[in-house]
mmCIF file of C-alpha atoms in Angstrom:
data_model
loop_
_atom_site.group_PDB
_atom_site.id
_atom_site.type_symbol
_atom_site.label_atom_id
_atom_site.label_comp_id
_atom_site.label_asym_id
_atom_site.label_seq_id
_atom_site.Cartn_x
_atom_site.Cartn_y
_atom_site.Cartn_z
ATOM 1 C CA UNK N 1 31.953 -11.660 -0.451
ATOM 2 C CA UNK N 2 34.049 -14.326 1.589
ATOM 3 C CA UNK N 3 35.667 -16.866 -0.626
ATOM 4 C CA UNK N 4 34.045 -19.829 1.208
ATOM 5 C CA UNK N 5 30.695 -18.371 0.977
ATOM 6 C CA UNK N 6 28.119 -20.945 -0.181
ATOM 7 C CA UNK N 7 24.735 -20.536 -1.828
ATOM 8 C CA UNK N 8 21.280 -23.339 -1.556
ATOM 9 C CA UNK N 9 19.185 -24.006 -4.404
ATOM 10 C CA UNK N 10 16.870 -26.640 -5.017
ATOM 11 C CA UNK N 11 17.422 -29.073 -8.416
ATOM 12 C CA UNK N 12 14.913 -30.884 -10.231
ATOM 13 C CA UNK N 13 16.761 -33.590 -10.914
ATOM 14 C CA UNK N 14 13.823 -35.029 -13.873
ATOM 15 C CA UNK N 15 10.274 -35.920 -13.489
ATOM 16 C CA UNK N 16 9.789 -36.731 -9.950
ATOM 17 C CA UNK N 17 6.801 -36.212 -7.324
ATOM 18 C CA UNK N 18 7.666 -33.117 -5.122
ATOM 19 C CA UNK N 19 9.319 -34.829 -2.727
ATOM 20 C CA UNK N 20 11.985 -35.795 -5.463
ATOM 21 C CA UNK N 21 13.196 -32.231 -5.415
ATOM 22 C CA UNK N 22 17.183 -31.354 -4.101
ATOM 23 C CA UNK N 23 18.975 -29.163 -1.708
ATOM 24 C CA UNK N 24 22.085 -28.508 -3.117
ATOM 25 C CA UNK N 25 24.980 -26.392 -1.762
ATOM 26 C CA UNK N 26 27.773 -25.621 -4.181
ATOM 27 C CA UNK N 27 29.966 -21.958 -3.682
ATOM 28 C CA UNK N 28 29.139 -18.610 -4.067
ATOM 29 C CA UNK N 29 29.341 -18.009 -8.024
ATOM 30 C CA UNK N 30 31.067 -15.342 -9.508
ATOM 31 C CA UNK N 31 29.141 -12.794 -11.487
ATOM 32 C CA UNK N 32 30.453 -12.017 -15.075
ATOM 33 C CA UNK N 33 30.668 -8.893 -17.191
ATOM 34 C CA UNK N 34 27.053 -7.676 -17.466
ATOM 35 C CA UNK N 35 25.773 -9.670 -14.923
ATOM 36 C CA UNK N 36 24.643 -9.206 -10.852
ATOM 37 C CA UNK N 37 24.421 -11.358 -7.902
ATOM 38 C CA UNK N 38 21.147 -11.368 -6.538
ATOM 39 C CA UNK N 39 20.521 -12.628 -2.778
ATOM 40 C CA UNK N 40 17.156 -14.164 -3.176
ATOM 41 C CA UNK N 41 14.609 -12.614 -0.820
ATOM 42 C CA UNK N 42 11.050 -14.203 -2.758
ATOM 43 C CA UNK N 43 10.664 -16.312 -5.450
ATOM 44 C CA UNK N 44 7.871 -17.884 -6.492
ATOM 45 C CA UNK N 45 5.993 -21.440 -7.423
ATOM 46 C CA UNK N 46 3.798 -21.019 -10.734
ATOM 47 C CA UNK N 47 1.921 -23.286 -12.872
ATOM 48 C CA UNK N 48 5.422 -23.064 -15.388
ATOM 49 C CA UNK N 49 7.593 -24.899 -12.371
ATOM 50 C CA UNK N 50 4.618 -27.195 -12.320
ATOM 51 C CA UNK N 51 4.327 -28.141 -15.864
ATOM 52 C CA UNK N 52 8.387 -28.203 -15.746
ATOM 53 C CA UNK N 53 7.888 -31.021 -13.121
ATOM 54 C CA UNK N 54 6.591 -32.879 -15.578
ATOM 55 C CA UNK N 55 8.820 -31.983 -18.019
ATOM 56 C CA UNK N 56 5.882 -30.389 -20.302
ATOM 57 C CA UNK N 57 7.030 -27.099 -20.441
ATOM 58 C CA UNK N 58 7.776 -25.793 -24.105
ATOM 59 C CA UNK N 59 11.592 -24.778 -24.048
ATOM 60 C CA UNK N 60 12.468 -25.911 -20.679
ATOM 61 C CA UNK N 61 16.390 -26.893 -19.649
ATOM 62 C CA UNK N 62 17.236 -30.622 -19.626
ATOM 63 C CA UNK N 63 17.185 -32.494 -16.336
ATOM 64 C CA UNK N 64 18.842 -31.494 -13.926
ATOM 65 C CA UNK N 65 18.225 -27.544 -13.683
ATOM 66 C CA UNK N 66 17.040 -25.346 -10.865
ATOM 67 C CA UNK N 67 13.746 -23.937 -11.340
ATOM 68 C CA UNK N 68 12.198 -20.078 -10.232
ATOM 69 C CA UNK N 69 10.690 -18.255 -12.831
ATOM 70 C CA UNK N 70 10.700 -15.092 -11.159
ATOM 71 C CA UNK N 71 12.442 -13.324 -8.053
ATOM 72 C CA UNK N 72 12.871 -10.246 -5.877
ATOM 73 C CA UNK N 73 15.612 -9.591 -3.576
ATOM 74 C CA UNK N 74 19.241 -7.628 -2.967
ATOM 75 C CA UNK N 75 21.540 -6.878 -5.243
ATOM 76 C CA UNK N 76 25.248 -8.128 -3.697
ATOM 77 C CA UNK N 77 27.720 -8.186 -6.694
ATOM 78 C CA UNK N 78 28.018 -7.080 -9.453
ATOM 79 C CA UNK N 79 30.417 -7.902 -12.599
ATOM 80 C CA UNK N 80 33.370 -6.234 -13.737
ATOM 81 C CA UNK N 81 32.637 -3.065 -15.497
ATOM 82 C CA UNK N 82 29.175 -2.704 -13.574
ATOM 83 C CA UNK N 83 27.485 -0.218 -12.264
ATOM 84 C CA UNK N 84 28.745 -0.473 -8.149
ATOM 85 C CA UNK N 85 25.864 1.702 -7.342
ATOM 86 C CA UNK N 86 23.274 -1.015 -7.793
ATOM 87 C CA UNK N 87 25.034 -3.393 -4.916
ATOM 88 C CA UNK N 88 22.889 -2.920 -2.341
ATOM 89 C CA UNK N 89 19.363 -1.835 -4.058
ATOM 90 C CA UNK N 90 16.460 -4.155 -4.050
ATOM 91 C CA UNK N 91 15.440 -5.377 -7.730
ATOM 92 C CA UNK N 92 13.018 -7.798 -9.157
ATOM 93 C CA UNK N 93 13.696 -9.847 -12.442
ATOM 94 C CA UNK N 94 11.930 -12.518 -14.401
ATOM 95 C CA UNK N 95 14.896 -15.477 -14.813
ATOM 96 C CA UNK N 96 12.557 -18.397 -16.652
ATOM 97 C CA UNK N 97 14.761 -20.594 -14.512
ATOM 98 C CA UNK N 98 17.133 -20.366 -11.574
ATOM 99 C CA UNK N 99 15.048 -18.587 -8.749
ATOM 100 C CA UNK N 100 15.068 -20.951 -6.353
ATOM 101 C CA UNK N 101 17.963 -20.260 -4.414
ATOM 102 C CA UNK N 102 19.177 -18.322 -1.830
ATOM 103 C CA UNK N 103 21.344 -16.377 -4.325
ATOM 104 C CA UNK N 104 21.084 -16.292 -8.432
ATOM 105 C CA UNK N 105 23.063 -14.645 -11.223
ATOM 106 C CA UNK N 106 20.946 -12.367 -13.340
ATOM 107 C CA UNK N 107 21.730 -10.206 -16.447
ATOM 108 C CA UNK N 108 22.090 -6.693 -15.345
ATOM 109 C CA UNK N 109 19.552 -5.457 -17.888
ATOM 110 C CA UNK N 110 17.047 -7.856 -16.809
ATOM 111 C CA UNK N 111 16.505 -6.010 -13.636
ATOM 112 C CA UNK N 112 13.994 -3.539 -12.657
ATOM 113 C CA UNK N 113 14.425 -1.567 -9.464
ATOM 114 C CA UNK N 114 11.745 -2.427 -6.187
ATOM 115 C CA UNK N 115 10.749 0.060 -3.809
ATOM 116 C CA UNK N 116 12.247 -0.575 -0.652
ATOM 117 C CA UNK N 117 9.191 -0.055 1.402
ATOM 118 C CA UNK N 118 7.743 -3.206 -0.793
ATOM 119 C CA UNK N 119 7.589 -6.336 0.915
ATOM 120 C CA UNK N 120 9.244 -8.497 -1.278
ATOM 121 C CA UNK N 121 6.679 -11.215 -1.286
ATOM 122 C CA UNK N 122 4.207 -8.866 -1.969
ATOM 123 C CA UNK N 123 5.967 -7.832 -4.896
ATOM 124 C CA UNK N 124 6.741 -11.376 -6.015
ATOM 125 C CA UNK N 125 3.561 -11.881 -6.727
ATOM 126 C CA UNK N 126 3.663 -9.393 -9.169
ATOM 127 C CA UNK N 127 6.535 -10.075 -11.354
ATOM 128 C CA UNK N 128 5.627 -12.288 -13.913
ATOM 129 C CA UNK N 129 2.115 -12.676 -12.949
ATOM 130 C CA UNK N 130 1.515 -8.898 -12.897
ATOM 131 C CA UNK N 131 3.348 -8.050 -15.957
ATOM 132 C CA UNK N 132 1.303 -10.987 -17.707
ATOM 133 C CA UNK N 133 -2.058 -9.815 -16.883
ATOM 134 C CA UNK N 134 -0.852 -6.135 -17.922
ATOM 135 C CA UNK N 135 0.290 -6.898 -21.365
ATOM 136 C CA UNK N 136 -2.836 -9.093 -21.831
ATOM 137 C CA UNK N 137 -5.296 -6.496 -21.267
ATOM 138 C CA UNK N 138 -3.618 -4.020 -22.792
ATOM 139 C CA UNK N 139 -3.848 -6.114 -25.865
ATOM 140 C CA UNK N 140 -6.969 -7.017 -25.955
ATOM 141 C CA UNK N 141 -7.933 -3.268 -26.371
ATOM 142 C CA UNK N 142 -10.512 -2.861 -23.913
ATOM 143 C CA UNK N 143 -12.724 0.361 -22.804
ATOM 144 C CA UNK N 144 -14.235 0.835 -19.111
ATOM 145 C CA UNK N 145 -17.367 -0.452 -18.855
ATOM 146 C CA UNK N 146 -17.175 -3.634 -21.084
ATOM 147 C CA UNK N 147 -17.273 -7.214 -19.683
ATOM 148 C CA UNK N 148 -14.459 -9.768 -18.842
ATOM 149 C CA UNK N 149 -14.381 -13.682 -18.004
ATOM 150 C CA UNK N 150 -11.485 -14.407 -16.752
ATOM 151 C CA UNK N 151 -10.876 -18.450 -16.084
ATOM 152 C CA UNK N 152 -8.868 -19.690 -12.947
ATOM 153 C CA UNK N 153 -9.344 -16.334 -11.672
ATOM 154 C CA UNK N 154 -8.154 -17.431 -7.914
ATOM 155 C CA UNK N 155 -4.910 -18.255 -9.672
ATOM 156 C CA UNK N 156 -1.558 -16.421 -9.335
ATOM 157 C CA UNK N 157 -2.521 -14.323 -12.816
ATOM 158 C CA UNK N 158 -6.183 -14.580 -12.586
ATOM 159 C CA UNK N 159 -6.094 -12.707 -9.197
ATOM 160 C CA UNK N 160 -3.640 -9.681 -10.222
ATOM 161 C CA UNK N 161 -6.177 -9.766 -13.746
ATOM 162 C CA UNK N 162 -9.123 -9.182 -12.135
ATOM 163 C CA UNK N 163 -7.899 -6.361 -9.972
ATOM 164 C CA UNK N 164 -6.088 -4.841 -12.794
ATOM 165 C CA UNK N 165 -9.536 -5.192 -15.051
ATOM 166 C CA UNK N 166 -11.421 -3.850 -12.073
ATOM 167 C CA UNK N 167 -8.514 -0.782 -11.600
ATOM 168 C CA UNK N 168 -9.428 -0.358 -15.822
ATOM 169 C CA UNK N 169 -13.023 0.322 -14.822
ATOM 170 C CA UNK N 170 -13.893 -3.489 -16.226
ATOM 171 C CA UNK N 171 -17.327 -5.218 -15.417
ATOM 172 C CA UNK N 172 -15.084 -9.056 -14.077
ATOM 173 C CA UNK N 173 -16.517 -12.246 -14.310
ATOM 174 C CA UNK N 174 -14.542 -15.180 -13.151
ATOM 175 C CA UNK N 175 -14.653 -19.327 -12.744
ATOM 176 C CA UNK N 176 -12.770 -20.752 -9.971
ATOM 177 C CA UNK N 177 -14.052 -23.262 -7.564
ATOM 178 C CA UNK N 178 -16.779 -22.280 -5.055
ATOM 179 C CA UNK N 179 -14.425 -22.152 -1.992
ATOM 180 C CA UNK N 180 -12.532 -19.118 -3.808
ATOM 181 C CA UNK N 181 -15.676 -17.246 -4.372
ATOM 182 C CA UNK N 182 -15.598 -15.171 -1.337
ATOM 183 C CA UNK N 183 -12.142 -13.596 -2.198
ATOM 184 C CA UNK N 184 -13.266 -13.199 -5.118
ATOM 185 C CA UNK N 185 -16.539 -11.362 -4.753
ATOM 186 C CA UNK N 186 -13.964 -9.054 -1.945
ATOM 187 C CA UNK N 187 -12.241 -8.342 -5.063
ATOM 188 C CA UNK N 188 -14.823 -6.924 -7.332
ATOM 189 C CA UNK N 189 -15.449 -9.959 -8.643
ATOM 190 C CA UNK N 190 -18.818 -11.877 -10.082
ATOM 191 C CA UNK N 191 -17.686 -15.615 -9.719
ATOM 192 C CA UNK N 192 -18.881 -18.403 -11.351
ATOM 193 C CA UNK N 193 -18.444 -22.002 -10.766
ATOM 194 C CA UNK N 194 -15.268 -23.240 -13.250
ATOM 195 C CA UNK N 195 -17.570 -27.317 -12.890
ATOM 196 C CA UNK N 196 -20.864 -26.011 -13.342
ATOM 197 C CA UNK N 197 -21.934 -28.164 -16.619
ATOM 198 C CA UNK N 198 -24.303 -24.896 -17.162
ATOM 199 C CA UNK N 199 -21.461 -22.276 -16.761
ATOM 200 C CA UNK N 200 -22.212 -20.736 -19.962
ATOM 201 C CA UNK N 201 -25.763 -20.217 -19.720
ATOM 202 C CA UNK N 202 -24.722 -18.403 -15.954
ATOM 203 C CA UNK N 203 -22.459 -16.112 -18.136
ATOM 204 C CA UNK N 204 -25.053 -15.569 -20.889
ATOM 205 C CA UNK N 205 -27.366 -14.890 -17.986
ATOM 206 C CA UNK N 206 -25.133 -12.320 -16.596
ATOM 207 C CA UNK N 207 -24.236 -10.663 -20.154
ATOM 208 C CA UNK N 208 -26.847 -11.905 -22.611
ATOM 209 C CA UNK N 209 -25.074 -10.467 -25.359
ATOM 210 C CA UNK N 210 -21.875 -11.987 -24.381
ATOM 211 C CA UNK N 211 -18.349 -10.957 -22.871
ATOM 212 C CA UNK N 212 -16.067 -8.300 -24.930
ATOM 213 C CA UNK N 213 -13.207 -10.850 -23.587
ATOM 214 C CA UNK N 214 -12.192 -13.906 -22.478
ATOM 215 C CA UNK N 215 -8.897 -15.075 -20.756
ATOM 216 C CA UNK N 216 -7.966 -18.934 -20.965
ATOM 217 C CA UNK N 217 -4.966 -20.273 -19.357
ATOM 218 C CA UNK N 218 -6.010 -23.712 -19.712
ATOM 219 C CA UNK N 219 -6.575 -24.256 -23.806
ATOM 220 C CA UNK N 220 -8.549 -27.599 -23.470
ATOM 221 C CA UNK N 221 -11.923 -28.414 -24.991
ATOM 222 C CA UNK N 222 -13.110 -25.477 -23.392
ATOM 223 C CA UNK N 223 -11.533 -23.089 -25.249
ATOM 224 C CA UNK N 224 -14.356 -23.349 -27.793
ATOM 225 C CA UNK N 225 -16.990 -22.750 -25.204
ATOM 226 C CA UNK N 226 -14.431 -19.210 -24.659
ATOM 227 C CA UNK N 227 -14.515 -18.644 -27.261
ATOM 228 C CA UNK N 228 -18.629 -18.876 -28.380
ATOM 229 C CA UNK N 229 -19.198 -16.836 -25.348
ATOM 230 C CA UNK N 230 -17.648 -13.485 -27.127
ATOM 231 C CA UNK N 231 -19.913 -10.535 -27.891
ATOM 232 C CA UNK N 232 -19.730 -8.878 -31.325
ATOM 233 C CA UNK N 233 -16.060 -7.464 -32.108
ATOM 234 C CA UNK N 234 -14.800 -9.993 -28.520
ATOM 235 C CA UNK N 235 -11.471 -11.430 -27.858
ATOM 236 C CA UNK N 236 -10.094 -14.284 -26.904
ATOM 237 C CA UNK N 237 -6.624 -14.673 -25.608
ATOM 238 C CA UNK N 238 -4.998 -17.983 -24.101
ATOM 239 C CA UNK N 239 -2.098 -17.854 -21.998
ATOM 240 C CA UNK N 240 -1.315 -21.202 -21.075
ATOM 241 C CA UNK N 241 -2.239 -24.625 -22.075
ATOM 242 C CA UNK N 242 -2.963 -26.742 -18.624
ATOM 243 C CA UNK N 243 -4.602 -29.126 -20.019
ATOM 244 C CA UNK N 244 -1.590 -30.429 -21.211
ATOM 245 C CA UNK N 245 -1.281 -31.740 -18.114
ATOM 246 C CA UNK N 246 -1.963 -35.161 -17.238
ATOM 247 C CA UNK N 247 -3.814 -35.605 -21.171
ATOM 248 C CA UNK N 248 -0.928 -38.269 -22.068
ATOM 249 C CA UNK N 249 -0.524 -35.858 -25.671
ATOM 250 C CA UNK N 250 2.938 -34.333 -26.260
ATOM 251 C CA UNK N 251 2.918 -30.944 -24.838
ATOM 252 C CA UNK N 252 3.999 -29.478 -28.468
ATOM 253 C CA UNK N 253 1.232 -31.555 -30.451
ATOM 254 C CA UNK N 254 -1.250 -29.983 -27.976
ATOM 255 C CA UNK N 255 -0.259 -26.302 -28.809
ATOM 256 C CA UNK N 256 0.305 -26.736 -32.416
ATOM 257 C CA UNK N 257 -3.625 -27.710 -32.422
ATOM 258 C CA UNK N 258 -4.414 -25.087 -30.368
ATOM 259 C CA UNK N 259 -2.475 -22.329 -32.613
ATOM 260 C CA UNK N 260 -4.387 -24.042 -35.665
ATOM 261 C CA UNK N 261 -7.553 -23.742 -33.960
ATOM 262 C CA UNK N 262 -6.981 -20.196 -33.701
ATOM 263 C CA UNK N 263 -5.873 -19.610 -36.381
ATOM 264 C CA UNK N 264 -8.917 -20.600 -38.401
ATOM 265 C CA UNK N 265 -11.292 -18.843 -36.032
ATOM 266 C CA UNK N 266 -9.911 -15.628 -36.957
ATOM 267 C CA UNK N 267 -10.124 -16.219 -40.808
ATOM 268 C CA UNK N 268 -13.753 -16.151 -39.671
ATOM 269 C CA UNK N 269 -16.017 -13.249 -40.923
ATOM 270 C CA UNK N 270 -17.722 -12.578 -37.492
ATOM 271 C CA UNK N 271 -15.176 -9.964 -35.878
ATOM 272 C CA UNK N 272 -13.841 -11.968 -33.064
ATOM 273 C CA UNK N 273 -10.044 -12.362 -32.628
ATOM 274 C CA UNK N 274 -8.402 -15.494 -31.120
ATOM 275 C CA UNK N 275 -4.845 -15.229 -30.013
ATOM 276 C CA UNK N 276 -2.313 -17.002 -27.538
ATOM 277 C CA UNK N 277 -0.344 -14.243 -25.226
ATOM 278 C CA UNK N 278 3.196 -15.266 -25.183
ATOM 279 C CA UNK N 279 4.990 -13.485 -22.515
ATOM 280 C CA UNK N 280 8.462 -14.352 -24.424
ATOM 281 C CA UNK N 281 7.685 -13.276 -27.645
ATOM 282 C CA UNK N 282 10.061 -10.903 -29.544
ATOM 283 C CA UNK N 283 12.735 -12.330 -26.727
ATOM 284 C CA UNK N 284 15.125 -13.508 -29.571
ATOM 285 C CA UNK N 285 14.924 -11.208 -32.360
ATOM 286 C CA UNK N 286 14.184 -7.928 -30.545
ATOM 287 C CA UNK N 287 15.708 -8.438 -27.412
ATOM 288 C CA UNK N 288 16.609 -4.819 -26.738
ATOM 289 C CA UNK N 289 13.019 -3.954 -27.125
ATOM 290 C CA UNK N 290 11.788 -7.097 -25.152
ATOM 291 C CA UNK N 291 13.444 -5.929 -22.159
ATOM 292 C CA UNK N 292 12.739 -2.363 -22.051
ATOM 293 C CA UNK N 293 9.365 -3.126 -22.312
ATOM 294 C CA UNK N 294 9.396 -6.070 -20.143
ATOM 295 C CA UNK N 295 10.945 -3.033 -17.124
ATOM 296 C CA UNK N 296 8.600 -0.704 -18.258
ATOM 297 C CA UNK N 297 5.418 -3.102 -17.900
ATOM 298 C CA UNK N 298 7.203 -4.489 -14.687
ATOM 299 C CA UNK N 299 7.653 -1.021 -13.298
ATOM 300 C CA UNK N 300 3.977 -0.169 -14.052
ATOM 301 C CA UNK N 301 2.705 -3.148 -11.578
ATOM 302 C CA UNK N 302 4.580 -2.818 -9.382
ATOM 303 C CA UNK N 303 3.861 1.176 -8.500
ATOM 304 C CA UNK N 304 -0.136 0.029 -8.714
ATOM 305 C CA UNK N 305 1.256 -2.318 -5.756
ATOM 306 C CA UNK N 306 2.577 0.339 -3.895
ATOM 307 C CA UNK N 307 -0.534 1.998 -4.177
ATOM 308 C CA UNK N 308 -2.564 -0.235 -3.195
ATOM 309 C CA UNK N 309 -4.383 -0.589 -6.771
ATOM 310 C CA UNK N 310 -3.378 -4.107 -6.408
ATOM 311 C CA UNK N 311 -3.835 -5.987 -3.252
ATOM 312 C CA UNK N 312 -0.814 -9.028 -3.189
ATOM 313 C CA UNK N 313 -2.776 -12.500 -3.149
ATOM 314 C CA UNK N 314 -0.110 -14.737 -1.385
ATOM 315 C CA UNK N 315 -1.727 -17.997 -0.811
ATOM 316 C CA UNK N 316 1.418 -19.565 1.254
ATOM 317 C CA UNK N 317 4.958 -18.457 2.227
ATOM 318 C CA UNK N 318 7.478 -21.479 2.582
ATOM 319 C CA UNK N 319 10.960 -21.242 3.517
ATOM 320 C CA UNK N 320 13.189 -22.651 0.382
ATOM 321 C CA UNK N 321 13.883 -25.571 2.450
ATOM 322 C CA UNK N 322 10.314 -26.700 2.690
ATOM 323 C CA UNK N 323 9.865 -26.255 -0.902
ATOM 324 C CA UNK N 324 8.584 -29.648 -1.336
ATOM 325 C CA UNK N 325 5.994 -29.195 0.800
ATOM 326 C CA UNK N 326 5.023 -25.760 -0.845
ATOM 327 C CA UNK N 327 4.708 -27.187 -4.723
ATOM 328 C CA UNK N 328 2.290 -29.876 -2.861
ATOM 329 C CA UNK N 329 0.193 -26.813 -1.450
ATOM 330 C CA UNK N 330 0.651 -25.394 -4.826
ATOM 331 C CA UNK N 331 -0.541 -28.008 -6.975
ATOM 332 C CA UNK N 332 -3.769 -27.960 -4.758
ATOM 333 C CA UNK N 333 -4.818 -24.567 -5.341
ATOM 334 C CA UNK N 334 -7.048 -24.975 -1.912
ATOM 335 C CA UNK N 335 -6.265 -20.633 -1.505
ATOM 336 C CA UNK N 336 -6.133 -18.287 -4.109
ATOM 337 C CA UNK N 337 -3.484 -16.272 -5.270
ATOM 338 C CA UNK N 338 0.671 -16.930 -5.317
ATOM 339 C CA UNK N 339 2.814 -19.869 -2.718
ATOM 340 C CA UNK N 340 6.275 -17.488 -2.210
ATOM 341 C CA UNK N 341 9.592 -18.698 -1.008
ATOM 342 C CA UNK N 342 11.277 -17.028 1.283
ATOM 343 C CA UNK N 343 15.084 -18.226 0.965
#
């Protein structure tokens, strides 16, 4: 790697509109023991870079930091006492943070190994999004021929969910707006329309004894409606709390009453289970376990990509200097699925 080698990344400097986002060159790092250089090939923009935006995302760095939850591309470096033979092989790795840039340090055991004949947007969209919707319906336990809702099911994880639950041999109904319901029906899916005041009744209509599961990634007042809408023995599981969002409530405050809410659903004696799907959870104290799984769920996705069990949703590519522009087209959700960046 030449010494004066540079790298571009884009800093969120604090809460600022899109536009507020930096370009910011600073030399080629160095990759330490245990760790690779990655040159960025996809990354993407979720609804976590959004909240993060607005600084509402639980955890998140302090101002300034360089946001990218997720990434695919080449591996160019690695650290002393590496493994040389992974320079050169295409990987994909969930970072939380640092993604957006044309080249990111990554732990060495966070990576999981990407077909070369993968194009790596098409495999962004499956990273985090993919291995979300995975562990969620494998949690919730469910047999083929049951019924699903999913919510925001044009979204970057409603849209791998509903293939996935379709792939499962899952009956998939799903609320987005109406302009998404034509990719959705292509997609095996019965949509519904997420503003309809009478959405319920259309999904008691279609399943009069009610769905075997629900998926909410937005935890407002409609979670309860989610949650009446389970059949005997149904689950519900959250995965995200957008209606944070613009509420004026602490971010925290917001989640601590939705965890209570839960909570005292499930001391209920009607068989339903309420839970919220943290994709970091046993990150700290079984972190060994955490990431073999994390590869193993990762690896599982992305082969039903290459297969073409799952079709990639890619609403946008952007180049990562035009990311502005792309967490605008984002945050407007006018196409389904995933806006990549191509560095």
């Amino acid at each position: 790697m030449p010494t004066d080698a540079m790298i571009t990344e884009v800093v969120l400097p604090g809460v600022v509109e899109p536009d507020g986002l930096r370009l910011h060159r600073r030399p080629m790092p160095t990759p330490a023991p245990g760790q690779a250089l990655v040159q960025v090939e996809a990354t993407g923009i979720s609804f976590a870079e959004q909240q993060m935006r607005h600084d509402l995302y639980p955890g998140q760095p302090k101002f300034p930091f360089v946001p990218g939850y997720d990434l695919v591309g080449t591996v160019r470096e690695v650290g002393p006492g590496g493994d040389n033979s992974l320079v050169g092989t295409r990987v994909a790795a969930v970072t939380k943070t640092g993604g957006w840039a044309s080249h990111a340090l990554v732990d060495i055991d966070a990576l999981a190994p990407v077909s070369a004949d993968l194009d790596p947007a098409e495999a962004e969209t499956v990273v985090v999004n993919g291995v979300t919707a995975w562990q969620m319906l494998r949690g919730a336990d469910l047999r083929a021929g049951q019924t699903i809702l999913v919510h925001g099911a044009n979204g970057g994880v409603g849209t791998v969910l509903v293939q996935l639950g379709r792939h499962l041999g899952l009956r998939v109904i799903g609320t987005a707006a109406v302009r998404h319901h034509a990719a959705l029906r292509e997609l095996g899916v019965e949509p519904l329309d997420y503003r309809d005041p009478n959405m319920a009744a259309r999904v008691h209509e279609l399943s009069p004894g009610g769905v075997d599961a629900v998926f909410d990634p937005v935890a407002g007042p409609g979670v309860r409606t989610s949650y009446d809408l389970l059949a005997p023995r149904g689950k519900l599981v959250v995965y995200g709390n957008a209606a944070a969002v613009g509420s004026g409530q602490s971010v925290v405050w917001v989640f601590v009453k939705l965890l209570a809410r839960l909570y005292t659903w499930n001391a209920l004696p009607n068989g339903h289970r309420a839970g919220f799907y943290n994709f970091w959870a046993g990150h700290l104290t079984r972190r060994s376990a955490f990431g073999r799984r994390l590869r193993t769920d990762l690896g599982i996705v992305l082969d039903l990509l290459r297969q073409g069990v799952i079709v990639p949703q890619i609403a946008a590519r952007y180049p990562l200097s035009e990311v502005s522009a792309a967490l605008v087209f984002a945050e407007t959700r006018s196409r389904p699925g995933k806006v990549v960046l191509e560095p």
